[in-house]
């Protein structure tokens, strides 16, 4: 119900504000700049989709917000504000208190996210107990409630099962239940449906969307699949090589993509084109530039590249709620879609 | 489950059969105990008589057949050397060996798991590296040599601990135990430590590897994302996943400890069945050798069975039904 | 009908009544125990259950279905990697699983696999990977092997200079091209692609799909294209088979199946094709979970999840019925007349 | 005054496999049984018979002996000792079920009669000068207890009822045997109230047990520790040359011997059949060095079958003189100026440092040109091969190191077993594995075995010894010296027969 | 199933893919990683030195300790640094037979290494063949083979070797035989497990669709990819074989005394420790320790390097 109202930019209740985030992996040799200057805002109740190819830094962005980046990875620059507090300045304990309470996470592979030797209810109750002092009976009641909420049949019985006794879809529901149990303000869902079957994937997306709408929870939905966020997100960030190259309302980004990378991505989805025809494709593959490089990171693969792209960092606002890191944003979509075909 | 136990028992019976066959043929090639047991001034006739008395003059397959027939009734033959039931002779020594093995195992677990866990939690820290390198040293030391060095050091040079024997024992439910008296404890310490050193190293390495592996699992990261406290993550999420396989391997290793007590018992004159085996081999006391092996097979079988059953109870993922071995 | 059949080009491969059951290894003790009643019957997975398929020359047959429904088993059986429990696979009229089947014949069917990482031997150089079978089977005279490999690499979009590299030096898309080149090198007629693009990013996926289509044009290849992604299947296929729990529940011309899905499962799937233009509010997923293949539901396997299921669906296994123009579906709720009328309308 | 001394703990090298006194006839078994059971005659430290349960003997005629028994003796259970017990003992000791050993070899040819409760008569088919030595091997058990007892009952302790100076308390196999003093003992009561025998077979462990005060007495002091114990002021040592002789046995019988080769590896005739070769070998061996080095002082050079003190030896016969030059000369004379190649076989776990001795001998032989390889093996493997697998077969070896020690304490057994011509029917030459044969020696031995006059008998045996040693029938190398070590102030009366007895342990001023 | 969603190749830096520079082969990469650890590098060097010393022992050793004619019993038990009757210096002392301990160690290492390496190689050969056949054939063949392997593994190595040696007698060949029989099952199990894992990988399926011969698939595709685990097991089994030989010699069923291995040297000198003649047992013991440790450390590093999770 709040979804539509919070989306308007005038509303000041910014929940998360990421500013110039840089997360590097300091391994042998040159650091791996997994996230390199990512900025975005997320309002309460809003669903933000982060899309991008494998390795573009989506997961690490999510982990940086949650404070889960592990050595050799480190947040080396930028700031993350959650309800106005700088997360990077918090102590480990303060961060822990936030995690799982005010902000929760759902990971990709439900087979791996649940501890195989602990029962489902234990894993839910420990999430409660890590943040609230409640009795065992109460904790268990909450656990069963939240399991029912995510659509697990006969939750009282299932609560005492071990993870391996559940199917993949059920397990992912349990993971979502764990994320929801403390009624967080923010859920970071990292490809939560990628490991699931098509029909189950649809169910999960459908239910997640419903839950967030009902509870007014904000969500960051990370995926490599544009069509998944299309039906889900209010706004979309497109990541490429550690940067957000385009950001905006879902309809804008998908309907009138400004960055040539976004356009290429959309065009290469097979269901969008006529069966049997050549799919438009982005030429080449991702290029890693040296740290000192100032130019556009997509320039090698871009159909609209000019000399300008080699030297200056691009940044363009297409409209109020739509921006792209491109010197030559595409306006007339039809013409450029043809161009990006190699 | 029934099927599973049945399979195990049949398998063990097969091992026992094969082993007894090998030993029968093998020790027959080695010689006969009469030559050793007879005094030097015994006449040829005495020797021939003795051979006949022990039934060693009959063809080997006949002897084996007699053995099998008796074995089915639980009689594994009479020791050539002491005339007692071979099985009883071995079983009499069993408690001493079991006690030594149990103490060694406990030492190995009590020392190995914490050290390994510590090393695995921070694999790049200095203490972790120290632990891992010393475990390699312990891995490399031949048991008998450690025994010698320990005796040399603690018994001879320092005189702190006795150099061998079992010391005072106290009887509990008919079992003679050393660990209940101070003297007994002193006696068991060195052999048990010697026996456990290799296992300590093994358990350290297993635990450390397991800890590193488990620490990197998604569910540990997810527990952190849930806001679970570090202590609980370490001791519940990680340790619980690490300890189960380590315990299983350790239990399997128990059989090995019993086998290796052959060496330790020889070095320390520990009156267990390992020493008995060496003596029996030396004396070509075939019934005792066979009885020892059969007792070992039984122990290993029961051990494996217990391990598997306990494991299937403790680890929710395992079910014995689906296991084909 | 007759007219339609006569237009169709020659049949390349046909499989009739293919079934494949996997059962747990049975040893002597288990059998004895079962005989004396100490153990229950062994668990059996029916990965394929009486499946008929035909692939015509130059055609792409798409196979869709959820995880574990038997797509890979079908592909592997057709490729001759596993023997079917029942049924036969005829390649140009010859049984490929029979005793007399020669390698030359079977070489005409190649596979491209899903995992670009595991499908290349990490210890072999690319040139050897592509050329090994060519050499072993003397597909071309020995002195031409090198040239042949280079040519194949080029048609697969690989630089022939990379011959001496190892697989780990390539990206996923490039590895998939190596996979394709390896299959192409022995001059096959049919390539079975088991989730060949599922592991790739969309942009790379587009490149590989384009390559497949291009090679088809160039060499007149046929494909059996397995995927769980309906979008991909629709893009590449001439005909489509929809599988559910080891059975083909619907098969027909791609355009027919998409335009007029007959089976409720297919209908739901088609509705669920991910699209960036999907209307957010109208979408209702299929309820329920995929049942375990160890104990499939009675009657129509889909009935627990089907909103139209009636009592007959629970008890009787539906058979494939022809609706129109080779479009077949296995559902009790259909009569051939229905759909034909609908199609006509 | 003796009663003040409480407990004696003894660290023993071996534990008897069974407590049954008739189970076998080894030093370990006898050590234990002598504490609990008496014999008719005891062996003194030089194995000379001294009256024990018997008061003495009378030779009625060459084939008939009468032995008077003590009248004041009671078994541990209070029943008096009579001739019936002796008769029962003689009967049982020859027929212990499952036992590998039987006392038949000592008692088989004797007929025993009870004259009255305390007098027995023994008749033999032929004159037997060593009758007393033979009957002193048997422990006398109680008829009352023994009639119902099996070996198991002895092992459990229920049948351990004798007349000896100690009573049985308990046995823990591998751990200890506990004894307590028999206060009603007929003879001289030993000093120790309690005795614990602890088997500690590991040499360093046994020594360490003594050093750390865990035991007061150890037997079989290992050579490697001798020096250390000698220099230790808190300990004292006693030693005795044992009745065992370690010798080199030669293949006398075969023309081609399996382990002899020419120096170039060719097949040659067996050189060991030549007296000069055997003499050369004997002369090449530096017995002093073996005693002091290989045995670290625990062996004295041997020149005959028994130590010179033993009855029936040739007292003047010393060990062969070590001389490399003479040995080489003899070898040349025998026709082997360049020597030959041979393998010396030995056990490695039977006699003290046996493998080291074999190695030393090999060194010495190699030095005179006999290229000698050494092959050692556990005794269990060695014996059957040395003996040839069966009583009839020949030894598988050509040259091997063996030991011989008789239990009866005089030279005749050694002569009959080692140098008498092999004759299974007569029971002669049972240890004559090289098949030495000299009719003259055989004649002397057979005369001696019938001669009841000790002086004449001694002369006959000495002569047989001289001849066979001149033939180098075997080459005696050394007599092992056994050492016992005690705490300072205690002394152990060391014995030839290697037994370790609490009765022989004197607490001194204790 | 999750395999499909992990895309490890995306981790590759772009320059690798752009064409020119010759990338190091997997072998080169292996050694580069191996030498990253100074301890392992040192161990390898030590191991090489030891092997060379053992091979060239006749040239290095001041005495041939196996030649009885050069030994003199009068030189027995001399402390380190003393002179022999022929004027040679006993660097590490002499043993009970007057053998130079230093020379004996060099020769003993030969025996120990010979036993370790040849039993390791033979065991590997036997185990690999059997394990590969089991994995590839599957079905009844596999069941039977693996049952035998299980049986063998359920019985501790030392017992097998002990019984076997007391049966067949002494000698280097016998001990190698005993060790091979006791150890082949480890290799068979490892190679089967590795081969099964490899077999499931799609490149093997690909080779089968390409109708390559069974032998070719087994030995040219599967086996090379099983090598990592084989190398690891091989080093560990070699180390344990050396240790086991020493133990068996100690228990008196090992090698003949005139040609002592390290184990026999230790065991011969064992009792002399009590009387302060430490050198007879201690030095061979240290030599044994160094060899086994070096092999273990090398094996450990090999394992670390070959384990993809351990790589940076
Ligand atoms: N532990 C690590 N060590 C070194 N580099 C890492 C590590 N984890 C991630 N990276 C690097 O960070 C980059 C971003 O990784 P990230 O996991 O965020 O990608 P992603 O967009 O989530 O991809 P995917 O769709 O495959 O999950 C990757 O290119 C990778 O090279
Ligand atoms: N070798 C095998 N042994 C036992 N069961 C098998 C085997 N191979 C496949 N199965 C079972 O057969 C069924 C069909 O498997 P298959 O791999 O064909 O499914 P799929 O449709 O390819 O699934 P996915 O989309 O996950 O690849 C599954 O339930 C699977 O568990
Ligand atoms: Mg990710
Ligand atoms: Mg599949």
Coordinates of C-alpha atoms in Angstrom, one line a residue, chain D residues 256 260-269 335-342 369-372:
Chain D
X256 CA 77.8 -80.3 -1.5
X260 CA 79.0 -72.9 0.5
X261 CA 80.3 -71.4 -2.8
X262 CA 83.7 -70.9 -4.3
X263 CA 85.1 -67.5 -3.9
X264 CA 84.1 -66.9 -7.5
X265 CA 80.6 -68.1 -6.9
X266 CA 81.1 -71.5 -8.3
X267 CA 79.8 -74.7 -6.8
X268 CA 82.5 -76.4 -4.7
X269 CA 82.7 -79.5 -2.5
X335 CA 93.5 -76.4 -0.3
X336 CA 91.7 -73.2 0.1
X337 CA 94.5 -70.5 -0.1
X338 CA 91.9 -68.0 -1.4
X339 CA 89.2 -69.1 0.9
X340 CA 85.6 -69.7 -0.1
X341 CA 82.2 -68.1 0.4
X342 CA 79.7 -69.2 3.0
X369 CA 89.5 -65.3 3.4
X370 CA 86.3 -67.1 4.1
X371 CA 83.8 -64.6 2.7
X372 CA 80.9 -64.9 5.1

